[in-house]
mmCIF file with all atom_site columns, C-alpha atoms in Angstrom:
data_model
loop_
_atom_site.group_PDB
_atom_site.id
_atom_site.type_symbol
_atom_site.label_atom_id
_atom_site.label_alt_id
_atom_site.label_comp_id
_atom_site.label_asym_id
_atom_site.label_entity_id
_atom_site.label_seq_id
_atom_site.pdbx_PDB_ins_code
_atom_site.Cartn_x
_atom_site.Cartn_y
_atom_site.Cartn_z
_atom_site.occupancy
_atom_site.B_iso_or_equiv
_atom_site.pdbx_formal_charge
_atom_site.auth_seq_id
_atom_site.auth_comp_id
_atom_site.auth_asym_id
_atom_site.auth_atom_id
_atom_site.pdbx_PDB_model_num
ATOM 1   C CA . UNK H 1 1   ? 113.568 108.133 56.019  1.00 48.00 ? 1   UNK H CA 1
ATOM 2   C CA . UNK H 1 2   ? 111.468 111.808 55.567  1.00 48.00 ? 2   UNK H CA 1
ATOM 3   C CA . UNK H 1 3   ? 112.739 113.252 52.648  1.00 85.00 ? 3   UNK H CA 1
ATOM 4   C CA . UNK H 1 4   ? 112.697 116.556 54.692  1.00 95.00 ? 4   UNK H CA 1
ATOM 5   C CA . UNK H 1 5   ? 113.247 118.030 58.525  1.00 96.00 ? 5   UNK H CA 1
ATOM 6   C CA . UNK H 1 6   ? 109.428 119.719 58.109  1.00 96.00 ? 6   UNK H CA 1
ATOM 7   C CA . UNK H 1 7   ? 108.549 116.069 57.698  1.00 96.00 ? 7   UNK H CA 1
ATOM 8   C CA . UNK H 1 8   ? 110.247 114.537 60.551  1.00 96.00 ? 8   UNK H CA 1
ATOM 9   C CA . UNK H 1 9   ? 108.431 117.204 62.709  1.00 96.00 ? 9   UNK H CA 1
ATOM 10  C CA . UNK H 1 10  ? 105.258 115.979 61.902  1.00 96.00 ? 10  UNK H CA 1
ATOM 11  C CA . UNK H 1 11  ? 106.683 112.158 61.919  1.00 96.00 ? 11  UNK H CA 1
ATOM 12  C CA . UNK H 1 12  ? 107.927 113.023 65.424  1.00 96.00 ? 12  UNK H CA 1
ATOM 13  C CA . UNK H 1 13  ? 104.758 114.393 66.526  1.00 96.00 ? 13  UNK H CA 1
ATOM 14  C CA . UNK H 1 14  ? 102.424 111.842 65.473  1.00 96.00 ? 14  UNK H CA 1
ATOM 15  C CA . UNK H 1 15  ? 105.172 109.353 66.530  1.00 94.00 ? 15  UNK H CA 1
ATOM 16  C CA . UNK H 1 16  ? 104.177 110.980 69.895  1.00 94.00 ? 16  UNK H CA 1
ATOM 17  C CA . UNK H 1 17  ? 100.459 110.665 69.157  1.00 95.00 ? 17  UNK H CA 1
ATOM 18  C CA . UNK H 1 18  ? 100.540 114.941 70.132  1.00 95.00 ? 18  UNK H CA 1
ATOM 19  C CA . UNK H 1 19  ? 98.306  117.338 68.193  1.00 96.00 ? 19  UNK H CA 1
ATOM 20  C CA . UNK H 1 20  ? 99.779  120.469 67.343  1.00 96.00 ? 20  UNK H CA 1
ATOM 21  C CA . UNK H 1 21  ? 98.638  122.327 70.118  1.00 95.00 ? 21  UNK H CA 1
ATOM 22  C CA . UNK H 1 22  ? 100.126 119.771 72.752  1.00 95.00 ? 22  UNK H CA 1
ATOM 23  C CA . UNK H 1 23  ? 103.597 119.547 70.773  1.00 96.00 ? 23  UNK H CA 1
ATOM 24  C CA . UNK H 1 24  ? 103.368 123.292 70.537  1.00 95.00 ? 24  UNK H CA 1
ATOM 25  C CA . UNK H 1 25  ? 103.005 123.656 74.272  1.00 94.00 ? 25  UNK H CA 1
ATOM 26  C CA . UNK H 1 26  ? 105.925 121.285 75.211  1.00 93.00 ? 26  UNK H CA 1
ATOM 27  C CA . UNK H 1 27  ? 108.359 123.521 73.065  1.00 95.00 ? 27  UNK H CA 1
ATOM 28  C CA . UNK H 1 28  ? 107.035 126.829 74.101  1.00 94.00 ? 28  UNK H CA 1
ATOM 29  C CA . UNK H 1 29  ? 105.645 127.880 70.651  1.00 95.00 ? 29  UNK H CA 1
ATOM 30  C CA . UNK H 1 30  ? 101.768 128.145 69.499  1.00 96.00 ? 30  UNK H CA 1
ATOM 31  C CA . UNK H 1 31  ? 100.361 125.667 66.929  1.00 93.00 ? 31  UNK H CA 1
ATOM 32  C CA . UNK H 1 32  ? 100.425 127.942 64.184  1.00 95.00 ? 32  UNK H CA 1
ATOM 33  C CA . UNK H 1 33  ? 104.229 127.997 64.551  1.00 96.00 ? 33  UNK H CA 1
ATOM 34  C CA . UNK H 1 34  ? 103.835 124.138 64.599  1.00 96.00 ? 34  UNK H CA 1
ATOM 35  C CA . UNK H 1 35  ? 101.565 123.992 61.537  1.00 96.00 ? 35  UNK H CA 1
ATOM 36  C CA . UNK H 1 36  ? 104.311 126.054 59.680  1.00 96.00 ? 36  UNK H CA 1
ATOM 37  C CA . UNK H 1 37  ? 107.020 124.208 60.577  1.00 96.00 ? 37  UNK H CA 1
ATOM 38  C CA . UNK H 1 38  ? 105.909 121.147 59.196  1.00 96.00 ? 38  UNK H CA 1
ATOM 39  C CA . UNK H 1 39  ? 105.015 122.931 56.013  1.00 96.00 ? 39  UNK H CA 1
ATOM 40  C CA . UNK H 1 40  ? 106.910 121.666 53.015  1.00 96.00 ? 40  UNK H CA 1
ATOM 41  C CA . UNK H 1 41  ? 110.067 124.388 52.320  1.00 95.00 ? 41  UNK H CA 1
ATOM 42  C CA . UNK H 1 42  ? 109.218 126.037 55.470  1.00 95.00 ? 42  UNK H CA 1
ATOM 43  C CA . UNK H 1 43  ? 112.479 127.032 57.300  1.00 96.00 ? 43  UNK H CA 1
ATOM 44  C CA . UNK H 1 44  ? 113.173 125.749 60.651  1.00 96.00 ? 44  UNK H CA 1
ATOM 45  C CA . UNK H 1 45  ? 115.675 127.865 62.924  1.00 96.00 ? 45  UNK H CA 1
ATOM 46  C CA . UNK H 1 46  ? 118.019 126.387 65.430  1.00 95.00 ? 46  UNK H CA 1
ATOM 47  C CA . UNK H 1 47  ? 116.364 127.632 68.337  1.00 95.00 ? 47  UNK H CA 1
ATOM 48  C CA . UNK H 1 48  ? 113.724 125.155 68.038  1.00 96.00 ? 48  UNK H CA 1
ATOM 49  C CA . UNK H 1 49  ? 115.788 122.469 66.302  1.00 95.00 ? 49  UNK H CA 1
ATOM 50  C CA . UNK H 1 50  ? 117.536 122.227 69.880  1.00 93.00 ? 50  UNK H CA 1
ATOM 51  C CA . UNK H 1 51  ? 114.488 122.862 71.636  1.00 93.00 ? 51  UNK H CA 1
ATOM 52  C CA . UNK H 1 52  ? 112.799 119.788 69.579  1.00 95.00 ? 52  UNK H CA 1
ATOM 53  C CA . UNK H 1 53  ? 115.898 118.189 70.408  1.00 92.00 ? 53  UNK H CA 1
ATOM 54  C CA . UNK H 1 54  ? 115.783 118.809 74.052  1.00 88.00 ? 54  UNK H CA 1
ATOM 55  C CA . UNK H 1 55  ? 112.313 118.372 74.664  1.00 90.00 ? 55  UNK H CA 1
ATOM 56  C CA . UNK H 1 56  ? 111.348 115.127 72.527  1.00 91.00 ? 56  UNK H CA 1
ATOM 57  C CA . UNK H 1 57  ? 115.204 113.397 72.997  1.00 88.00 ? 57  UNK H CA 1
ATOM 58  C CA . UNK H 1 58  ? 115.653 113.134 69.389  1.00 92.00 ? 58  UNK H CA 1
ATOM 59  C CA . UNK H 1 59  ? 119.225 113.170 67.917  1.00 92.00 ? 59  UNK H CA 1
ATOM 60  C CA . UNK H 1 60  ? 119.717 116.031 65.974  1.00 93.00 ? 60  UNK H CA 1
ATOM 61  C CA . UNK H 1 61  ? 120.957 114.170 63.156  1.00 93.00 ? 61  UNK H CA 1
ATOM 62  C CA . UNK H 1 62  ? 118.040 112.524 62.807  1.00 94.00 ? 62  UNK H CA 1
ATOM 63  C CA . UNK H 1 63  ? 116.213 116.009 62.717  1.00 95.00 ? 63  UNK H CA 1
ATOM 64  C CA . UNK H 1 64  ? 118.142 118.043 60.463  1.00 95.00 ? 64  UNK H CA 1
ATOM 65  C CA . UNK H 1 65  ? 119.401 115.323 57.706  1.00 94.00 ? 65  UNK H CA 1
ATOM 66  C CA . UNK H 1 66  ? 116.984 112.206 58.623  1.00 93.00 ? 66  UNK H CA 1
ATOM 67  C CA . UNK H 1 67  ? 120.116 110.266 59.789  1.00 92.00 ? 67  UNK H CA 1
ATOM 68  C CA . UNK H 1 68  ? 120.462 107.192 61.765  1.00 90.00 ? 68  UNK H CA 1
ATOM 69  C CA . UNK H 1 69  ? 117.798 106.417 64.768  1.00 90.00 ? 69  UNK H CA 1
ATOM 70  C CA . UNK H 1 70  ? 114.653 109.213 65.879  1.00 92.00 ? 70  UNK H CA 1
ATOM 71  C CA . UNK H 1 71  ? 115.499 109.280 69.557  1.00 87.00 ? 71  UNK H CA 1
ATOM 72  C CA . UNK H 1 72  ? 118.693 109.526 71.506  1.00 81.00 ? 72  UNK H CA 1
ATOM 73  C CA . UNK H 1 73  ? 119.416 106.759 73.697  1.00 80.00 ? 73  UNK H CA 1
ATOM 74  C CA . UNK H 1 74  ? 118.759 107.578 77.201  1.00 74.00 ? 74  UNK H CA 1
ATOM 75  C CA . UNK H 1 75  ? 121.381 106.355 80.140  1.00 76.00 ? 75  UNK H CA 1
ATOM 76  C CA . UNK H 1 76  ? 119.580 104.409 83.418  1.00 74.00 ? 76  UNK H CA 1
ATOM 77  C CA . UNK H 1 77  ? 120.170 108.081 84.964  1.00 74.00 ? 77  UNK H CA 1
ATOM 78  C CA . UNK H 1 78  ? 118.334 109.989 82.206  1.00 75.00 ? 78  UNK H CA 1
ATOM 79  C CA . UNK H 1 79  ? 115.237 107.754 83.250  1.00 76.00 ? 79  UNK H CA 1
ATOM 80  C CA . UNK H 1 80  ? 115.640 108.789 86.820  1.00 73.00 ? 80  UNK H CA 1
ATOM 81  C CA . UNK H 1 81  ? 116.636 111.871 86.949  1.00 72.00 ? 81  UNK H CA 1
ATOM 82  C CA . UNK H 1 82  ? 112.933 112.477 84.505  1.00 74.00 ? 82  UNK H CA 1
ATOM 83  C CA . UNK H 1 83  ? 111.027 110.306 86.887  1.00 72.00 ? 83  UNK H CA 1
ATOM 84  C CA . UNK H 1 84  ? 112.510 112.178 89.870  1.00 70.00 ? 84  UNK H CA 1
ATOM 85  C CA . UNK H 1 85  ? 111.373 115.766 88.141  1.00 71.00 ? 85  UNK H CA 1
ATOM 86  C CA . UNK H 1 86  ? 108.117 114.028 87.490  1.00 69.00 ? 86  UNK H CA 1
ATOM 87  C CA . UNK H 1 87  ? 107.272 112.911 91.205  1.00 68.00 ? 87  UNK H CA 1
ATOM 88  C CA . UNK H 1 88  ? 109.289 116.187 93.000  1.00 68.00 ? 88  UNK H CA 1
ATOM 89  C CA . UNK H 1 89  ? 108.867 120.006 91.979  1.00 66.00 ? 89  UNK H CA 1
ATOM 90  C CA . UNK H 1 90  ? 111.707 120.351 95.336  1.00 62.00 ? 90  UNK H CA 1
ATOM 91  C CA . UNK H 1 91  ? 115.052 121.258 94.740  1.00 65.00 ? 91  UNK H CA 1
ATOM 92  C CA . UNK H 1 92  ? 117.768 119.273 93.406  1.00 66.00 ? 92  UNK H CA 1
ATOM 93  C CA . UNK H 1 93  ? 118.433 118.044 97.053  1.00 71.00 ? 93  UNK H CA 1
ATOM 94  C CA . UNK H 1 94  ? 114.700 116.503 97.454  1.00 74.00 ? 94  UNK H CA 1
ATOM 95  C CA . UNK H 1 95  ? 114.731 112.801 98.316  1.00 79.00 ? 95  UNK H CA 1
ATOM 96  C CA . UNK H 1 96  ? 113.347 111.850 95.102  1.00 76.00 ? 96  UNK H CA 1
ATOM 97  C CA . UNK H 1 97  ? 116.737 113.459 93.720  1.00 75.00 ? 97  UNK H CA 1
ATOM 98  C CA . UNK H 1 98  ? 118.684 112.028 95.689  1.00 80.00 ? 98  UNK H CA 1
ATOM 99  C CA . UNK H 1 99  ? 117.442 108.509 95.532  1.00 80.00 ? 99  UNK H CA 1
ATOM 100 C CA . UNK H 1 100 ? 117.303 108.676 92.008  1.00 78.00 ? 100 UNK H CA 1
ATOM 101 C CA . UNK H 1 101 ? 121.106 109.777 91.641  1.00 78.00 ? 101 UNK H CA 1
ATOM 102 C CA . UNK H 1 102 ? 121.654 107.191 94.283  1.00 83.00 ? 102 UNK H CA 1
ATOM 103 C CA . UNK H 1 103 ? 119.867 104.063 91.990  1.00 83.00 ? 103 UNK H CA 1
ATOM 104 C CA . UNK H 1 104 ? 121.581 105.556 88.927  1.00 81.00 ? 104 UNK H CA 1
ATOM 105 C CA . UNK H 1 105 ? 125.102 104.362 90.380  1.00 84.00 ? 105 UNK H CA 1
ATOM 106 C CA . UNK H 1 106 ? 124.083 101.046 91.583  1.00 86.00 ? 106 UNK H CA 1
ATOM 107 C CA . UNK H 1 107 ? 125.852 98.258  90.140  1.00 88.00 ? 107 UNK H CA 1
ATOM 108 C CA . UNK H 1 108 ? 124.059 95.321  88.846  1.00 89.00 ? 108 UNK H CA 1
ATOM 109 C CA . UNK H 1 109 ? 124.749 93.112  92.145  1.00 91.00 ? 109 UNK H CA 1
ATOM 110 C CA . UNK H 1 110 ? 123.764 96.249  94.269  1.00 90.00 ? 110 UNK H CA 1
ATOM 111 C CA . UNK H 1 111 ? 120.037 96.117  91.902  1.00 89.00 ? 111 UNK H CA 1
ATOM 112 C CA . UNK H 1 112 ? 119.674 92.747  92.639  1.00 91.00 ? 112 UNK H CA 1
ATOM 113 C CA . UNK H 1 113 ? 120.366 93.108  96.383  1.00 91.00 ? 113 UNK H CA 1
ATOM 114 C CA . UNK H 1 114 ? 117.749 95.778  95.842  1.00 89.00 ? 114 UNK H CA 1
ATOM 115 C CA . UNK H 1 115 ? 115.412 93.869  94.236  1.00 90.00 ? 115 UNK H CA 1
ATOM 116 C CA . UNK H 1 116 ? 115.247 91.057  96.993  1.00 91.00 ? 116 UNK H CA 1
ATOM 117 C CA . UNK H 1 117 ? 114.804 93.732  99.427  1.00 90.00 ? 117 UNK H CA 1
ATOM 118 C CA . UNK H 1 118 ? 111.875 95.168  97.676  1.00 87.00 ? 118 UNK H CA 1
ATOM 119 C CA . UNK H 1 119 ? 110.014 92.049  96.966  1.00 90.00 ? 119 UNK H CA 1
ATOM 120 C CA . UNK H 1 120 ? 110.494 91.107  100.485 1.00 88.00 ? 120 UNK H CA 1
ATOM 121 C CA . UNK H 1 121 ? 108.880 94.598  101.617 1.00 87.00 ? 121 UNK H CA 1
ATOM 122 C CA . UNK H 1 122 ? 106.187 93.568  99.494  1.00 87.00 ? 122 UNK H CA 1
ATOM 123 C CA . UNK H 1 123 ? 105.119 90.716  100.339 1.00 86.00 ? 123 UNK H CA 1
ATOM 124 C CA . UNK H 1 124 ? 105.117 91.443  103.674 1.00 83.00 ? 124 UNK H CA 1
ATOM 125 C CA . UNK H 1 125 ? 102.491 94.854  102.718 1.00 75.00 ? 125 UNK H CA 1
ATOM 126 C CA . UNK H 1 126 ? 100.590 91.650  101.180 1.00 74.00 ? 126 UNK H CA 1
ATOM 127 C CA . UNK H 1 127 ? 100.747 89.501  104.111 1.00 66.00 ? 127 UNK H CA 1
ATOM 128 C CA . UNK H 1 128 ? 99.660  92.597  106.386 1.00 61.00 ? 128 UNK H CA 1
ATOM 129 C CA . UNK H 1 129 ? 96.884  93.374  103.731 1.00 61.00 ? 129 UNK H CA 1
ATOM 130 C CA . UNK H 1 130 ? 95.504  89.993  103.622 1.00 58.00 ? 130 UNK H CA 1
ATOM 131 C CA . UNK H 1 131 ? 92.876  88.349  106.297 1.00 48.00 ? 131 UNK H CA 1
ATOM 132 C CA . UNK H 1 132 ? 94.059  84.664  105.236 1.00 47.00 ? 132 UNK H CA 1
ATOM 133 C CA . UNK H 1 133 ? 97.755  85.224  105.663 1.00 45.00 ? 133 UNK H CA 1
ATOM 134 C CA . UNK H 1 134 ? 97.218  87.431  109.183 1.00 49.00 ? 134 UNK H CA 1
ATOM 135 C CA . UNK H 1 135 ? 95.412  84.076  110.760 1.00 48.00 ? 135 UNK H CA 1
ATOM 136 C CA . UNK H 1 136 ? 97.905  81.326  108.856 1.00 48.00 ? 136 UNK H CA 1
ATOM 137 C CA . UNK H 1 137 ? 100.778 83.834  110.359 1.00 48.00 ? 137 UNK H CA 1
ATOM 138 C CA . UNK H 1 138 ? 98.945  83.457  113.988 1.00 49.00 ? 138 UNK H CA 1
ATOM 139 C CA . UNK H 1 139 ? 98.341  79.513  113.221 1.00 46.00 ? 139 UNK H CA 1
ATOM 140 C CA . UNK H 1 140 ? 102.047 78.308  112.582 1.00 46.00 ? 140 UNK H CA 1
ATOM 141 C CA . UNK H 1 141 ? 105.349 78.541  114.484 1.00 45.00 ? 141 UNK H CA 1
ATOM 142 C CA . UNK H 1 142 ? 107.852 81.358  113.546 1.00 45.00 ? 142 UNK H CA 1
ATOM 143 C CA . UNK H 1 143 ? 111.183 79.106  112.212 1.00 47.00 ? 143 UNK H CA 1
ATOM 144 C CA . UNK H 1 144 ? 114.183 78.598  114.267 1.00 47.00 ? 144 UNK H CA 1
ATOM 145 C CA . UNK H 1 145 ? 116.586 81.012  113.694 1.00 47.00 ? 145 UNK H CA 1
ATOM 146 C CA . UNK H 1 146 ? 119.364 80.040  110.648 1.00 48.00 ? 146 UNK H CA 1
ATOM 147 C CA . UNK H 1 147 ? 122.521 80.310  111.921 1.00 49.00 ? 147 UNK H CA 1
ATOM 148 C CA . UNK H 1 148 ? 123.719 81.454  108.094 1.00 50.00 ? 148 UNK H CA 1
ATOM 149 C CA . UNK H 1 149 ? 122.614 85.293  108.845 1.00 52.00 ? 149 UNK H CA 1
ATOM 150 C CA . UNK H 1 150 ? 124.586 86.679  105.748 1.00 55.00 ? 150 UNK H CA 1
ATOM 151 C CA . UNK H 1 151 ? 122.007 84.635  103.787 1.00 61.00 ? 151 UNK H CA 1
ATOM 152 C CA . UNK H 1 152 ? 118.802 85.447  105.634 1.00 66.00 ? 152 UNK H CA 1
ATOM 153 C CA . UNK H 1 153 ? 116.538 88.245  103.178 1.00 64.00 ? 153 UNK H CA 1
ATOM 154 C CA . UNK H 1 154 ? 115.297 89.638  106.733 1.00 67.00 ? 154 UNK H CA 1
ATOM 155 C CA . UNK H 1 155 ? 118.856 90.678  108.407 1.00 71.00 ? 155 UNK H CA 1
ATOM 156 C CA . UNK H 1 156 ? 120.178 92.070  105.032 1.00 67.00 ? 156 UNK H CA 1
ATOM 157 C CA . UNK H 1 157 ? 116.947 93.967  104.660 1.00 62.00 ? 157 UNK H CA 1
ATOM 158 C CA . UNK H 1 158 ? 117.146 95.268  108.081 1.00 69.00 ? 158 UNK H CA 1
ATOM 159 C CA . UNK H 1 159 ? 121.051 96.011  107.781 1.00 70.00 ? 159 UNK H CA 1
ATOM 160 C CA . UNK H 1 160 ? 120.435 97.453  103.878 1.00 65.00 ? 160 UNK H CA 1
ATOM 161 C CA . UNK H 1 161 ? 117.574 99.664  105.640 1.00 64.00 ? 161 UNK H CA 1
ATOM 162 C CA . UNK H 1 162 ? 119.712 101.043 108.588 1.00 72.00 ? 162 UNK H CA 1
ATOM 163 C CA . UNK H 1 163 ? 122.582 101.625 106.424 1.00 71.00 ? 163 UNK H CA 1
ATOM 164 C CA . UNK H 1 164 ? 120.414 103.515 103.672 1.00 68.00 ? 164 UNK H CA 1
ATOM 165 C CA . UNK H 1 165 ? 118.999 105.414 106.679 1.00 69.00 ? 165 UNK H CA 1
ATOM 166 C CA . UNK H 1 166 ? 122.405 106.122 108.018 1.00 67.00 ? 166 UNK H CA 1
ATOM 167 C CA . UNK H 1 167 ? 123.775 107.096 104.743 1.00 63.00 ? 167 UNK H CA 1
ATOM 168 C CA . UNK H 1 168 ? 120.673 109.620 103.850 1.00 61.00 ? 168 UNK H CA 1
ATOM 169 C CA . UNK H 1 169 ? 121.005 111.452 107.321 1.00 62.00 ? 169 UNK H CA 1
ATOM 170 C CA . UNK H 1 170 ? 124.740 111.671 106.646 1.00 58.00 ? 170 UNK H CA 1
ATOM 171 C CA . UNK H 1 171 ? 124.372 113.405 102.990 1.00 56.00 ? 171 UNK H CA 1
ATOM 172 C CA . UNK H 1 172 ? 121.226 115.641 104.681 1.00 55.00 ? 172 UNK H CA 1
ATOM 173 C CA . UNK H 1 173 ? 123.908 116.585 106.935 1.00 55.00 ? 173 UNK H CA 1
ATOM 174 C CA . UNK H 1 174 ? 127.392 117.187 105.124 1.00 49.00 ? 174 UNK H CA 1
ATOM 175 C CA . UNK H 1 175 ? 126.070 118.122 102.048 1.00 41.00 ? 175 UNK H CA 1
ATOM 176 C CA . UNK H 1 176 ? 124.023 121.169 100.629 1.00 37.00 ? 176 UNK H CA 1
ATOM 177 C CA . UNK H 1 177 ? 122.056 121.291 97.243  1.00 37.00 ? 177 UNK H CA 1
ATOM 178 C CA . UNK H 1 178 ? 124.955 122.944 95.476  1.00 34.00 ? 178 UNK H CA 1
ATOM 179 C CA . UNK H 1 179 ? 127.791 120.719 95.888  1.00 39.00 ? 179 UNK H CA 1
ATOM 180 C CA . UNK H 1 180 ? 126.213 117.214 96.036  1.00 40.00 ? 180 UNK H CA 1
ATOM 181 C CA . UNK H 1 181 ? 128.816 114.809 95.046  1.00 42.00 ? 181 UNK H CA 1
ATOM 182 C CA . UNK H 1 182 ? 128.998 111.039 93.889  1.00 40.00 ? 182 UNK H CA 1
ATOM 183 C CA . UNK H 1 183 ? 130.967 109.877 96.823  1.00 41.00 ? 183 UNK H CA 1
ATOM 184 C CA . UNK H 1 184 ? 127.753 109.722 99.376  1.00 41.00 ? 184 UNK H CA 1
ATOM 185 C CA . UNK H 1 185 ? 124.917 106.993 99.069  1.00 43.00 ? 185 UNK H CA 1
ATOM 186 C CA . UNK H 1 186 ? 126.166 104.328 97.103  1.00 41.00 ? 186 UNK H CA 1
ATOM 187 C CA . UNK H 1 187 ? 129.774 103.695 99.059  1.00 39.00 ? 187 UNK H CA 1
ATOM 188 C CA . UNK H 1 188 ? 126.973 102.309 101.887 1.00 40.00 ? 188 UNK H CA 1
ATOM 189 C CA . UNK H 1 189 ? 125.978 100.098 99.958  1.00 42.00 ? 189 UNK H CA 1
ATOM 190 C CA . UNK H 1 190 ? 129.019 97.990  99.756  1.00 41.00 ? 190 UNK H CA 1
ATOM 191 C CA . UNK H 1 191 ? 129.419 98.080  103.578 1.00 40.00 ? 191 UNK H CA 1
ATOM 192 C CA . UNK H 1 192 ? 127.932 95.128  105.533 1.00 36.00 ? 192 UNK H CA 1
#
């Protein structure tokens, strides 16, 4: 534990491998306000305590008295919600958004239903990528049908994808950026 908050700045910082300049710049302050900070005795306000906080997800009893664990823990929506800021500077009702606030309420049968589906997609983007599998696909037979549809990865893909489909033009529809609620996306996915 740093015996003070100026040295769980730095701490934090280098934990971040950030010079003071680039850990300046995430918190909206210069280095030199960085470089005095994490001077020994130096007074830290509360502005960028929460700002450090915000920024850098570290608890701020960590920060302030050096208690318990550096960094918050982050929720499976956290994570998505930052990767769908990351890959979308759109509006909270962008597709990223939505997909991410989607995946955030699946359930862990609903990932692994998910997970089939996106292994199956691909390896059939390998397959159609791949000179040897294109002429063993034109060499052999397609298989009878299985009369078990509920288990065949092709059908519940193709039902999953309609239904996903169905469900995104629905929300697009019924629901602006303002009042986007929980009830949309992921009741599809229990449907068959």
């Amino acid at each position: 534990m740093s015996e003070s908050i100026n040295a769980r700045i730095k701490q934090l910082r280098k934990k971040k491998k950030l010079n003071q300049t680039e850990f300046g710049s995430v918190i909206g302050l210069k280095n030199s306000a960085i470089s005095k900070m994490e001077q020994e005795g130096s007074v830290v306000v509360d502005q960028n305590i929460q700002l450090i906080c915000e920024k850098f997800q570290v608890r701020r009893e960590w920060l302030i008295d050096g208690i318990g664990e550096m960094f918050a823990a982050r929720t499976k929506n956290d994570e998505l919600m930052e990767w769908a800021k990351r890959v979308s500077q759109s509006p909270h009702d962008s597709f990223p958004y939505r997909l991410a606030e989607a995946l955030s309420k699946l359930d862990e049968p609903q990932w692994k239903m998910l997970e089939q589906i996106f292994d199956k997609i691909m390896a059939e983007g390998n397959t159609e990528n791949s000179n040897v599998a294109k002429a063993e696909s034109t060499s052999t037979k397609a298989a009878p049908p299985n009369d078990d549809d509920d288990d065949d990865p092709d059908i519940i893909r193709r039902s999953y994808h309609r239904q996903v489909d169905q469900a995104f033009d629905n929300e697009e529809k019924a629901v602006s950026a303002s009042s986007y609620g929980s009830s949309g996306i992921i009741s599809h996915f229990h449907k068959k």
